[in-house]
Amino acid sequence: MLIGSCVGTFFALDRQTGQVRWSYDIGQDGNQASFHGSPLVVNDHVITGTDGGGIGHIYDFQIATGKVRWKYPITKGARNSIGLPTDIVRIGSNIFGVTFGDELVSLNAESGKVNWTFASGNSESKLTWPQSPAVAGDRVFFG
Protein backbone atom coordinates (compact mmCIF):
# COMPACT_ATOMS: atom_id res chain seq x y z
CA MET A 1 0.00 0.00 0.00
CA LEU A 2 1.20 3.51 -0.81
CA ILE A 3 0.03 6.36 1.42
CA GLY A 4 0.94 10.04 1.58
CA SER A 5 0.18 11.57 4.96
CA CYS A 6 -0.89 15.07 5.95
CA VAL A 7 2.13 15.24 8.27
CA GLY A 8 4.58 15.08 5.36
CA THR A 9 5.64 11.44 5.21
CA PHE A 10 5.04 9.08 2.30
CA PHE A 11 4.78 5.41 3.28
CA ALA A 12 5.00 2.08 1.49
CA LEU A 13 3.32 -0.52 3.69
CA ASP A 14 3.30 -4.28 3.38
CA ARG A 15 -0.25 -5.15 2.38
CA GLN A 16 -0.33 -8.34 4.48
CA THR A 17 1.30 -7.17 7.71
CA GLY A 18 0.91 -3.38 7.66
CA GLN A 19 4.63 -3.04 8.42
CA VAL A 20 6.43 -0.03 6.94
CA ARG A 21 8.63 -1.11 4.02
CA TRP A 22 10.03 2.39 3.56
CA SER A 23 9.08 6.01 4.21
CA TYR A 24 10.17 9.42 2.96
CA ASP A 25 9.94 12.68 4.94
CA ILE A 26 9.38 15.60 2.55
CA GLY A 27 10.44 18.14 5.19
CA GLN A 28 14.03 17.47 4.19
CA ASP A 29 13.30 19.13 0.82
CA GLY A 30 11.90 22.42 2.12
CA ASN A 31 8.85 23.96 3.77
CA GLN A 32 6.20 21.52 2.57
CA ALA A 33 3.89 19.57 4.79
CA SER A 34 1.28 17.44 3.06
CA PHE A 35 0.20 14.95 0.47
CA HIS A 36 -3.39 15.57 -0.59
CA GLY A 37 -3.87 13.95 -4.01
CA SER A 38 -3.98 10.28 -4.85
CA PRO A 39 -0.65 8.83 -6.00
CA LEU A 40 -0.28 7.39 -9.50
CA VAL A 41 1.46 4.04 -9.97
CA VAL A 42 3.39 3.77 -13.24
CA ASN A 43 5.10 0.39 -13.69
CA ASP A 44 7.61 0.08 -10.81
CA HIS A 45 7.33 3.64 -9.50
CA VAL A 46 4.78 5.91 -7.86
CA ILE A 47 4.26 9.61 -8.61
CA THR A 48 2.62 12.04 -6.19
CA GLY A 49 2.44 15.75 -5.42
CA THR A 50 3.09 17.70 -2.21
CA ASP A 51 2.17 21.13 -0.92
CA GLY A 52 2.95 23.49 1.91
CA GLY A 53 3.87 27.04 2.76
CA GLY A 54 7.13 27.57 0.89
CA ILE A 55 7.52 24.92 -1.79
CA GLY A 56 5.90 21.80 -3.19
CA HIS A 57 7.17 19.00 -5.39
CA ILE A 58 6.01 16.27 -7.67
CA TYR A 59 7.95 13.17 -6.57
CA ASP A 60 8.69 9.93 -8.36
CA PHE A 61 9.62 7.10 -5.97
CA GLN A 62 10.78 3.58 -6.81
CA ILE A 63 8.13 1.36 -5.24
CA ALA A 64 10.57 -1.35 -4.12
CA THR A 65 13.09 0.91 -2.36
CA GLY A 66 11.60 4.40 -1.86
CA LYS A 67 14.51 5.94 -3.75
CA VAL A 68 13.59 9.28 -5.35
CA ARG A 69 13.93 8.83 -9.11
CA TRP A 70 13.21 12.52 -9.76
CA LYS A 71 11.44 15.46 -8.17
CA TYR A 72 10.00 18.55 -9.82
CA PRO A 73 9.81 21.72 -7.67
CA ILE A 74 6.71 23.91 -7.62
CA THR A 75 7.39 27.39 -6.29
CA LYS A 76 4.26 29.35 -7.29
CA GLY A 77 0.98 29.33 -5.44
CA ALA A 78 -1.84 31.37 -4.04
CA ARG A 79 -2.91 32.49 -0.56
CA ASN A 80 0.28 31.23 1.12
CA SER A 81 -0.17 27.72 -0.30
CA ILE A 82 2.32 26.36 -2.79
CA GLY A 83 2.54 22.99 -4.47
CA LEU A 84 0.41 20.40 -6.19
CA PRO A 85 -2.46 19.10 -4.00
CA THR A 86 -4.40 17.27 -6.75
CA ASP A 87 -4.40 13.76 -8.09
CA ILE A 88 -1.84 12.99 -10.79
CA VAL A 89 -3.36 11.64 -14.01
CA ARG A 90 -1.69 10.09 -17.05
CA ILE A 91 -1.96 9.90 -20.82
CA GLY A 92 0.69 7.62 -22.31
CA SER A 93 4.11 8.77 -21.12
CA ASN A 94 2.82 12.13 -19.84
CA ILE A 95 1.46 13.00 -16.41
CA PHE A 96 -0.65 15.99 -15.36
CA GLY A 97 -1.57 17.79 -12.14
CA VAL A 98 -2.91 21.19 -11.03
CA THR A 99 -0.98 23.53 -8.72
CA PHE A 100 -2.27 25.91 -6.05
CA GLY A 101 -1.36 28.66 -8.55
CA ASP A 102 -4.10 27.27 -10.86
CA GLU A 103 -1.61 25.97 -13.38
CA LEU A 104 -1.90 22.68 -15.26
CA VAL A 105 1.53 21.02 -15.37
CA SER A 106 2.53 18.33 -17.89
CA LEU A 107 5.66 16.26 -17.22
CA ASN A 108 7.26 13.22 -18.81
CA ALA A 109 6.55 10.34 -16.39
CA GLU A 110 9.96 8.71 -16.85
CA SER A 111 12.26 11.74 -16.64
CA GLY A 112 10.26 14.40 -14.78
CA LYS A 113 11.07 16.89 -17.54
CA VAL A 114 8.48 19.59 -18.21
CA ASN A 115 6.49 19.18 -21.40
CA TRP A 116 4.49 22.37 -20.86
CA THR A 117 2.45 24.34 -18.33
CA PHE A 118 -0.82 26.21 -18.74
CA ALA A 119 -2.04 28.91 -16.36
CA SER A 120 -5.78 29.64 -16.15
CA GLY A 121 -5.25 33.38 -15.80
CA ASN A 122 -7.58 33.62 -12.79
CA SER A 123 -6.60 36.19 -10.22
CA GLU A 124 -5.50 34.95 -6.80
CA SER A 125 -8.65 36.41 -5.25
CA LYS A 126 -10.78 34.03 -7.36
CA LEU A 127 -8.76 30.88 -6.66
CA THR A 128 -10.05 28.12 -4.44
CA TRP A 129 -8.76 24.61 -3.77
CA PRO A 130 -7.72 23.29 -7.21
CA GLN A 131 -9.56 20.36 -8.73
CA SER A 132 -7.77 17.37 -10.23
CA PRO A 133 -7.45 17.25 -14.00
CA ALA A 134 -9.42 14.62 -15.92
CA VAL A 135 -8.43 12.60 -18.97
CA ALA A 136 -10.46 11.10 -21.79
CA GLY A 137 -8.68 9.44 -24.67
CA ASP A 138 -5.76 11.67 -25.62
CA ARG A 139 -7.15 14.83 -23.99
CA VAL A 140 -6.64 16.35 -20.57
CA PHE A 141 -9.32 18.59 -19.04
CA PHE A 142 -8.59 21.42 -16.63
CA GLY A 143 -11.46 23.27 -14.97
Tab-separated table of N, CA and C in Angstrom, residues 4-143:
chain	number	residue	atom	x	y	z
A	4	GLY	N	0.345	8.753	1.243
A	4	GLY	CA	0.938	10.040	1.583
A	4	GLY	C	0.166	10.650	2.737
A	5	SER	N	0.858	11.065	3.771
A	5	SER	CA	0.176	11.573	4.963
A	5	SER	C	0.126	13.099	4.990
A	6	CYS	N	-0.768	13.620	5.776
A	6	CYS	CA	-0.889	15.068	5.951
A	6	CYS	C	0.146	15.616	6.920
A	7	VAL	N	1.033	14.771	7.426
A	7	VAL	CA	2.135	15.238	8.267
A	7	VAL	C	3.462	15.178	7.517
A	8	GLY	N	3.394	14.958	6.185
A	8	GLY	CA	4.579	15.075	5.359
A	8	GLY	C	5.420	13.834	5.170
A	9	THR	N	4.884	12.666	5.429
A	9	THR	CA	5.637	11.439	5.206
A	9	THR	C	4.869	10.560	4.229
A	10	PHE	N	5.607	10.029	3.251
A	10	PHE	CA	5.035	9.078	2.297
A	10	PHE	C	5.465	7.685	2.725
A	11	PHE	N	4.514	6.759	2.786
A	11	PHE	CA	4.776	5.408	3.281
A	11	PHE	C	4.477	4.355	2.221
A	12	ALA	N	5.310	3.322	2.188
A	12	ALA	CA	4.998	2.079	1.493
A	12	ALA	C	4.829	1.035	2.580
A	13	LEU	N	3.638	0.465	2.660
A	13	LEU	CA	3.324	-0.517	3.690
A	13	LEU	C	3.145	-1.894	3.069
A	14	ASP	N	3.552	-2.918	3.807
A	14	ASP	CA	3.296	-4.282	3.382
A	14	ASP	C	1.796	-4.535	3.492
A	15	ARG	N	1.201	-4.977	2.430
A	15	ARG	CA	-0.247	-5.154	2.383
A	15	ARG	C	-0.738	-6.236	3.350
A	16	GLN	N	0.067	-7.238	3.593
A	16	GLN	CA	-0.334	-8.338	4.476
A	16	GLN	C	-0.162	-8.000	5.959
A	17	THR	N	0.976	-7.374	6.294
A	17	THR	CA	1.302	-7.167	7.706
A	17	THR	C	1.075	-5.738	8.196
A	18	GLY	N	1.031	-4.787	7.274
A	18	GLY	CA	0.910	-3.381	7.663
A	18	GLY	C	2.232	-2.762	8.086
A	19	GLN	N	3.307	-3.545	8.054
A	19	GLN	CA	4.631	-3.043	8.420
A	19	GLN	C	5.129	-2.034	7.376
A	20	VAL	N	5.862	-1.032	7.836
A	20	VAL	CA	6.432	-0.031	6.939
A	20	VAL	C	7.601	-0.661	6.180
A	21	ARG	N	7.515	-0.643	4.859
A	21	ARG	CA	8.635	-1.109	4.021
A	21	ARG	C	9.661	0.008	3.858
A	22	TRP	N	9.179	1.202	3.629
A	22	TRP	CA	10.026	2.389	3.564
A	22	TRP	C	9.148	3.611	3.760
A	23	SER	N	9.797	4.734	4.081
A	23	SER	CA	9.084	6.008	4.207
A	23	SER	C	10.007	7.129	3.747
A	24	TYR	N	9.405	8.251	3.410
A	24	TYR	CA	10.169	9.419	2.962
A	24	TYR	C	9.550	10.661	3.579
A	25	ASP	N	10.364	11.440	4.291
A	25	ASP	CA	9.936	12.679	4.944
A	25	ASP	C	10.231	13.843	4.010
A	26	ILE	N	9.185	14.517	3.504
A	26	ILE	CA	9.380	15.604	2.547
A	26	ILE	C	9.909	16.880	3.185
A	27	GLY	N	9.902	16.972	4.508
A	27	GLY	CA	10.436	18.143	5.190
A	27	GLY	C	11.905	18.375	4.890
A	28	GLN	N	12.619	17.332	4.527
A	28	GLN	CA	14.034	17.474	4.194
A	28	GLN	C	14.251	18.244	2.896
A	29	ASP	N	13.189	18.434	2.108
A	29	ASP	CA	13.295	19.126	0.822
A	29	ASP	C	12.685	20.518	0.841
A	30	GLY	N	12.418	21.068	2.020
A	30	GLY	CA	11.898	22.419	2.115
A	30	GLY	C	10.609	22.488	2.908
A	31	ASN	N	10.036	23.688	2.978
A	31	ASN	CA	8.851	23.963	3.767
A	31	ASN	C	7.603	23.455	3.040
A	32	GLN	N	7.400	22.158	3.103
A	32	GLN	CA	6.204	21.523	2.569
A	32	GLN	C	5.709	20.550	3.623
A	33	ALA	N	4.417	20.302	3.641
A	33	ALA	CA	3.889	19.574	4.789
A	33	ALA	C	2.960	18.422	4.459
A	34	SER	N	2.381	18.374	3.260
A	34	SER	CA	1.279	17.439	3.065
A	34	SER	C	1.255	16.791	1.694
A	35	PHE	N	0.612	15.637	1.688
A	35	PHE	CA	0.196	14.951	0.465
A	35	PHE	C	-1.326	14.986	0.480
A	36	HIS	N	-1.937	15.517	-0.552
A	36	HIS	CA	-3.393	15.568	-0.586
A	36	HIS	C	-3.993	14.760	-1.728
A	37	GLY	N	-3.325	14.683	-2.861
A	37	GLY	CA	-3.869	13.955	-4.006
A	37	GLY	C	-3.547	12.474	-3.944
A	38	SER	N	-4.253	11.713	-4.751
A	38	SER	CA	-3.983	10.278	-4.851
A	38	SER	C	-2.722	10.052	-5.673
A	39	PRO	N	-1.857	9.139	-5.231
A	39	PRO	CA	-0.654	8.834	-5.996
A	39	PRO	C	-0.997	8.034	-7.252
A	40	LEU	N	-0.116	8.109	-8.232
A	40	LEU	CA	-0.279	7.394	-9.496
A	40	LEU	C	0.836	6.364	-9.614
A	41	VAL	N	0.469	5.101	-9.775
A	41	VAL	CA	1.455	4.043	-9.973
A	41	VAL	C	1.696	3.887	-11.468
A	42	VAL	N	2.979	3.960	-11.859
A	42	VAL	CA	3.387	3.774	-13.242
A	42	VAL	C	4.495	2.716	-13.237
A	43	ASN	N	4.155	1.505	-13.681
A	43	ASN	CA	5.103	0.390	-13.693
A	43	ASN	C	5.664	0.153	-12.298
A	44	ASP	N	6.971	0.368	-12.101
A	44	ASP	CA	7.614	0.084	-10.815
A	44	ASP	C	7.883	1.337	-9.992
A	45	HIS	N	7.161	2.418	-10.287
A	45	HIS	CA	7.332	3.638	-9.504
A	45	HIS	C	5.989	4.289	-9.226
A	46	VAL	N	5.996	5.212	-8.255
A	46	VAL	CA	4.785	5.914	-7.862
A	46	VAL	C	5.067	7.414	-7.905
A	47	ILE	N	4.111	8.164	-8.442
A	47	ILE	CA	4.259	9.605	-8.614
A	47	ILE	C	3.173	10.296	-7.799
A	48	THR	N	3.576	11.328	-7.043
A	48	THR	CA	2.622	12.041	-6.192
A	48	THR	C	3.072	13.482	-5.980
A	49	GLY	N	2.131	14.349	-5.655
A	49	GLY	CA	2.436	15.754	-5.416
A	49	GLY	C	2.376	16.112	-3.943
A	50	THR	N	3.087	17.193	-3.580
A	50	THR	CA	3.093	17.697	-2.211
A	50	THR	C	2.769	19.186	-2.216
A	51	ASP	N	2.434	19.697	-1.043
A	51	ASP	CA	2.172	21.126	-0.925
A	51	ASP	C	2.537	21.595	0.471
A	52	GLY	N	2.598	22.907	0.625
A	52	GLY	CA	2.950	23.494	1.909
A	52	GLY	C	3.025	24.991	1.807
A	53	GLY	N	3.784	25.595	2.691
A	53	GLY	CA	3.866	27.039	2.758
A	53	GLY	C	4.920	27.670	1.880
A	54	GLY	N	6.030	26.960	1.622
A	54	GLY	CA	7.127	27.575	0.890
A	54	GLY	C	7.464	26.931	-0.433
A	55	ILE	N	7.199	25.641	-0.565
A	55	ILE	CA	7.520	24.916	-1.787
A	55	ILE	C	6.677	23.644	-1.830
A	56	GLY	N	6.517	23.110	-2.990
A	56	GLY	CA	5.901	21.804	-3.193
A	56	GLY	C	6.699	21.078	-4.249
A	57	HIS	N	6.478	19.797	-4.367
A	57	HIS	CA	7.169	19.004	-5.385
A	57	HIS	C	6.212	17.979	-5.978
A	58	ILE	N	6.559	17.512	-7.150
A	58	ILE	CA	6.014	16.266	-7.671
A	58	ILE	C	7.166	15.282	-7.541
A	59	TYR	N	6.929	14.182	-6.820
A	59	TYR	CA	7.949	13.167	-6.567
A	59	TYR	C	7.679	11.914	-7.376
A	60	ASP	N	8.754	11.257	-7.767
A	60	ASP	CA	8.690	9.933	-8.365
A	60	ASP	C	9.558	9.006	-7.511
A	61	PHE	N	8.919	8.048	-6.833
A	61	PHE	CA	9.621	7.097	-5.971
A	61	PHE	C	9.643	5.709	-6.613
A	62	GLN	N	10.752	4.992	-6.460
A	62	GLN	CA	10.778	3.578	-6.811
A	62	GLN	C	9.953	2.847	-5.762
A	63	ILE	N	9.010	2.040	-6.189
A	63	ILE	CA	8.133	1.363	-5.236
A	63	ILE	C	8.909	0.399	-4.348
A	64	ALA	N	9.854	-0.327	-4.894
A	64	ALA	CA	10.569	-1.352	-4.120
A	64	ALA	C	11.451	-0.761	-3.019
A	65	THR	N	12.073	0.394	-3.279
A	65	THR	CA	13.089	0.912	-2.357
A	65	THR	C	12.764	2.264	-1.725
A	66	GLY	N	11.879	3.047	-2.338
A	66	GLY	CA	11.601	4.398	-1.861
A	66	GLY	C	12.586	5.428	-2.365
A	67	LYS	N	13.532	5.004	-3.192
A	67	LYS	CA	14.506	5.941	-3.750
A	67	LYS	C	13.787	6.952	-4.652
A	68	VAL	N	14.156	8.230	-4.500
A	68	VAL	CA	13.592	9.278	-5.348
A	68	VAL	C	14.241	9.175	-6.720
A	69	ARG	N	13.430	8.897	-7.728
A	69	ARG	CA	13.935	8.830	-9.106
A	69	ARG	C	14.124	10.238	-9.657
A	70	TRP	N	13.125	11.100	-9.414
A	70	TRP	CA	13.211	12.516	-9.761
A	70	TRP	C	12.197	13.277	-8.910
A	71	LYS	N	12.417	14.578	-8.825
A	71	LYS	CA	11.440	15.458	-8.172
A	71	LYS	C	11.413	16.772	-8.934
A	72	TYR	N	10.223	17.301	-9.091
A	72	TYR	CA	10.004	18.546	-9.818
A	72	TYR	C	9.498	19.588	-8.828
A	73	PRO	N	10.244	20.703	-8.645
A	73	PRO	CA	9.812	21.716	-7.668
A	73	PRO	C	8.687	22.592	-8.207
A	74	ILE	N	7.779	22.964	-7.310
A	74	ILE	CA	6.710	23.911	-7.623
A	74	ILE	C	6.849	25.058	-6.633
A	75	THR	N	7.079	26.250	-7.144
A	75	THR	CA	7.386	27.392	-6.288
A	75	THR	C	6.324	28.493	-6.342
A	76	LYS	N	5.316	28.348	-7.211
A	76	LYS	CA	4.259	29.352	-7.290
A	76	LYS	C	3.004	28.818	-6.633
A	77	GLY	N	2.224	29.744	-6.073
A	77	GLY	CA	0.982	29.332	-5.436
A	77	GLY	C	0.056	30.505	-5.237
A	78	ALA	N	-0.876	30.330	-4.345
A	78	ALA	CA	-1.844	31.374	-4.037
A	78	ALA	C	-2.216	31.284	-2.567
A	79	ARG	N	-2.458	32.415	-1.968
A	79	ARG	CA	-2.908	32.489	-0.563
A	79	ARG	C	-1.999	31.697	0.374
A	80	ASN	N	-0.707	31.871	0.248
A	80	ASN	CA	0.282	31.229	1.116
A	80	ASN	C	0.324	29.709	1.000
A	81	SER	N	-0.260	29.153	-0.055
A	81	SER	CA	-0.175	27.721	-0.299
A	81	SER	C	0.534	27.504	-1.625
A	82	ILE	N	1.521	26.631	-1.605
A	82	ILE	CA	2.323	26.359	-2.790
A	82	ILE	C	2.386	24.848	-2.961
A	83	GLY	N	2.376	24.402	-4.195
A	83	GLY	CA	2.540	22.986	-4.472
A	83	GLY	C	1.442	22.432	-5.338
A	84	LEU	N	1.363	21.107	-5.353
A	84	LEU	CA	0.413	20.399	-6.185
A	84	LEU	C	-0.415	19.463	-5.305
A	85	PRO	N	-1.646	19.897	-4.911
A	85	PRO	CA	-2.465	19.099	-4.005
A	85	PRO	C	-3.434	18.142	-4.700
A	86	THR	N	-3.400	18.065	-6.024
A	86	THR	CA	-4.395	17.272	-6.753
A	86	THR	C	-3.879	15.866	-7.068
A	87	ASP	N	-4.793	15.050	-7.560
A	87	ASP	CA	-4.404	13.756	-8.091
A	87	ASP	C	-3.497	13.983	-9.306
A	88	ILE	N	-2.646	13.014	-9.570
A	88	ILE	CA	-1.836	12.993	-10.786
A	88	ILE	C	-2.544	12.044	-11.748
A	89	VAL	N	-2.743	12.483	-12.998
A	89	VAL	CA	-3.364	11.643	-14.010
A	89	VAL	C	-2.376	11.445	-15.161
A	90	ARG	N	-2.664	10.478	-16.020
A	90	ARG	CA	-1.689	10.094	-17.052
A	90	ARG	C	-2.360	9.857	-18.394
A	91	ILE	N	-1.643	10.274	-19.442
A	91	ILE	CA	-1.960	9.903	-20.818
A	91	ILE	C	-0.647	9.432	-21.433
A	92	GLY	N	-0.535	8.156	-21.726
A	92	GLY	CA	0.694	7.617	-22.305
A	92	GLY	C	1.875	7.858	-21.387
A	93	SER	N	2.902	8.508	-21.905
A	93	SER	CA	4.112	8.768	-21.117
A	93	SER	C	4.075	10.113	-20.402
A	94	ASN	N	2.938	10.805	-20.456
A	94	ASN	CA	2.821	12.129	-19.842
A	94	ASN	C	1.898	12.099	-18.629
A	95	ILE	N	2.278	12.865	-17.597
A	95	ILE	CA	1.458	13.004	-16.406
A	95	ILE	C	1.032	14.458	-16.256
A	96	PHE	N	-0.065	14.662	-15.502
A	96	PHE	CA	-0.648	15.987	-15.356
A	96	PHE	C	-1.138	16.185	-13.925
A	97	GLY	N	-1.034	17.409	-13.438
A	97	GLY	CA	-1.565	17.787	-12.137
A	97	GLY	C	-1.822	19.285	-12.135
A	98	VAL	N	-2.562	19.767	-11.126
A	98	VAL	CA	-2.908	21.192	-11.027
A	98	VAL	C	-2.316	21.758	-9.741
A	99	THR	N	-1.642	22.896	-9.859
A	99	THR	CA	-0.979	23.528	-8.721
A	99	THR	C	-1.935	24.477	-7.988
A	100	PHE	N	-1.509	24.889	-6.791
A	100	PHE	CA	-2.266	25.905	-6.052
A	100	PHE	C	-2.294	27.228	-6.804
A	101	GLY	N	-1.365	27.450	-7.722
A	101	GLY	CA	-1.363	28.657	-8.546
A	101	GLY	C	-2.284	28.547	-9.743
A	102	ASP	N	-3.137	27.508	-9.793
A	102	ASP	CA	-4.105	27.268	-10.862
A	102	ASP	C	-3.404	27.095	-12.210
A	103	GLU	N	-2.381	26.252	-12.184
A	103	GLU	CA	-1.607	25.971	-13.381
A	103	GLU	C	-1.618	24.464	-13.633
A	104	LEU	N	-1.957	24.085	-14.846
A	104	LEU	CA	-1.896	22.684	-15.261
A	104	LEU	C	-0.460	22.401	-15.694
A	105	VAL	N	0.143	21.372	-15.098
A	105	VAL	CA	1.532	21.019	-15.367
A	105	VAL	C	1.555	19.675	-16.088
A	106	SER	N	2.328	19.582	-17.174
A	106	SER	CA	2.526	18.327	-17.894
A	106	SER	C	4.006	17.964	-17.836
A	107	LEU	N	4.291	16.757	-17.316
A	107	LEU	CA	5.664	16.258	-17.221
A	107	LEU	C	5.772	14.909	-17.914
A	108	ASN	N	6.974	14.564	-18.344
A	108	ASN	CA	7.260	13.224	-18.814
A	108	ASN	C	7.353	12.319	-17.596
A	109	ALA	N	6.616	11.211	-17.571
A	109	ALA	CA	6.554	10.342	-16.393
A	109	ALA	C	7.877	9.657	-16.102
A	110	GLU	N	8.692	9.407	-17.078
A	110	GLU	CA	9.964	8.713	-16.854
A	110	GLU	C	11.064	9.647	-16.365
A	111	SER	N	11.131	10.838	-16.933
A	111	SER	CA	12.256	11.739	-16.644
A	111	SER	C	11.922	12.880	-15.695
A	112	GLY	N	10.641	13.240	-15.577
A	112	GLY	CA	10.255	14.396	-14.780
A	112	GLY	C	10.470	15.716	-15.496
A	113	LYS	N	10.855	15.663	-16.760
A	113	LYS	CA	11.074	16.891	-17.537
A	113	LYS	C	9.732	17.517	-17.905
A	114	VAL	N	9.702	18.854	-17.895
A	114	VAL	CA	8.479	19.588	-18.211
A	114	VAL	C	8.189	19.500	-19.704
A	115	ASN	N	6.961	19.099	-20.015
A	115	ASN	CA	6.488	19.181	-21.404
A	115	ASN	C	5.959	20.583	-21.664
A	116	TRP	N	5.081	21.034	-20.768
A	116	TRP	CA	4.487	22.366	-20.859
A	116	TRP	C	3.705	22.654	-19.581
A	117	THR	N	3.340	23.917	-19.406
A	117	THR	CA	2.451	24.338	-18.331
A	117	THR	C	1.402	25.265	-18.938
A	118	PHE	N	0.248	25.333	-18.290
A	118	PHE	CA	-0.824	26.214	-18.743
A	118	PHE	C	-1.473	26.852	-17.533
A	119	ALA	N	-1.426	28.171	-17.465
A	119	ALA	CA	-2.040	28.912	-16.360
A	119	ALA	C	-3.435	29.366	-16.774
A	120	SER	N	-4.391	29.279	-15.841
A	120	SER	CA	-5.776	29.641	-16.150
A	120	SER	C	-5.942	31.140	-16.361
A	121	GLY	N	-5.104	31.931	-15.713
A	121	GLY	CA	-5.253	33.375	-15.799
A	121	GLY	C	-6.167	33.958	-14.737
A	122	ASN	N	-6.734	33.118	-13.872
A	122	ASN	CA	-7.580	33.623	-12.792
A	122	ASN	C	-6.729	34.401	-11.802
A	123	SER	N	-7.316	35.434	-11.240
A	123	SER	CA	-6.603	36.188	-10.221
A	123	SER	C	-6.591	35.394	-8.927
A	124	GLU	N	-5.624	35.660	-8.076
A	124	GLU	CA	-5.498	34.951	-6.801
A	124	GLU	C	-6.762	35.081	-5.956
A	125	SER	N	-7.447	36.214	-6.063
A	125	SER	CA	-8.651	36.415	-5.252
A	125	SER	C	-9.783	35.474	-5.664
A	126	LYS	N	-9.731	34.920	-6.879
A	126	LYS	CA	-10.776	34.025	-7.355
A	126	LYS	C	-10.421	32.554	-7.170
A	127	LEU	N	-9.196	32.272	-6.758
A	127	LEU	CA	-8.760	30.884	-6.663
A	127	LEU	C	-9.280	30.208	-5.405
A	128	THR	N	-9.656	28.964	-5.549
A	128	THR	CA	-10.045	28.118	-4.436
A	128	THR	C	-9.163	26.871	-4.491
A	129	TRP	N	-9.512	25.855	-3.732
A	129	TRP	CA	-8.756	24.610	-3.774
A	129	TRP	C	-8.828	24.058	-5.194
A	130	PRO	N	-7.682	23.769	-5.819
A	130	PRO	CA	-7.718	23.291	-7.209
A	130	PRO	C	-8.330	21.899	-7.327
A	131	GLN	N	-8.967	21.659	-8.432
A	131	GLN	CA	-9.560	20.361	-8.729
A	131	GLN	C	-8.586	19.548	-9.582
A	132	SER	N	-8.632	18.247	-9.455
A	132	SER	CA	-7.767	17.370	-10.229
A	132	SER	C	-8.125	17.457	-11.705
A	133	PRO	N	-7.141	17.308	-12.583
A	133	PRO	CA	-7.451	17.248	-14.003
A	133	PRO	C	-8.136	15.916	-14.318
A	134	ALA	N	-8.774	15.858	-15.466
A	134	ALA	CA	-9.420	14.625	-15.924
A	134	ALA	C	-8.880	14.296	-17.310
A	135	VAL	N	-8.875	13.024	-17.640
A	135	VAL	CA	-8.435	12.603	-18.969
A	135	VAL	C	-9.522	11.779	-19.633
A	136	ALA	N	-9.582	11.914	-20.951
A	136	ALA	CA	-10.461	11.096	-21.787
A	136	ALA	C	-9.758	10.931	-23.121
A	137	GLY	N	-9.431	9.679	-23.436
A	137	GLY	CA	-8.681	9.439	-24.669
A	137	GLY	C	-7.331	10.116	-24.610
A	138	ASP	N	-7.054	10.970	-25.589
A	138	ASP	CA	-5.762	11.668	-25.622
A	138	ASP	C	-5.891	13.132	-25.205
A	139	ARG	N	-6.923	13.447	-24.424
A	139	ARG	CA	-7.154	14.832	-23.986
A	139	ARG	C	-7.128	14.931	-22.466
A	140	VAL	N	-6.619	16.066	-22.000
A	140	VAL	CA	-6.642	16.354	-20.566
A	140	VAL	C	-7.545	17.571	-20.382
A	141	PHE	N	-8.371	17.517	-19.325
A	141	PHE	CA	-9.323	18.590	-19.044
A	141	PHE	C	-8.959	19.250	-17.728
A	142	PHE	N	-9.043	20.585	-17.738
A	142	PHE	CA	-8.595	21.421	-16.625
A	142	PHE	C	-9.676	22.456	-16.383
A	143	GLY	N	-10.346	22.368	-15.228
A	143	GLY	CA	-11.463	23.274	-14.974
A	143	GLY	C	-11.082	24.477	-14.171
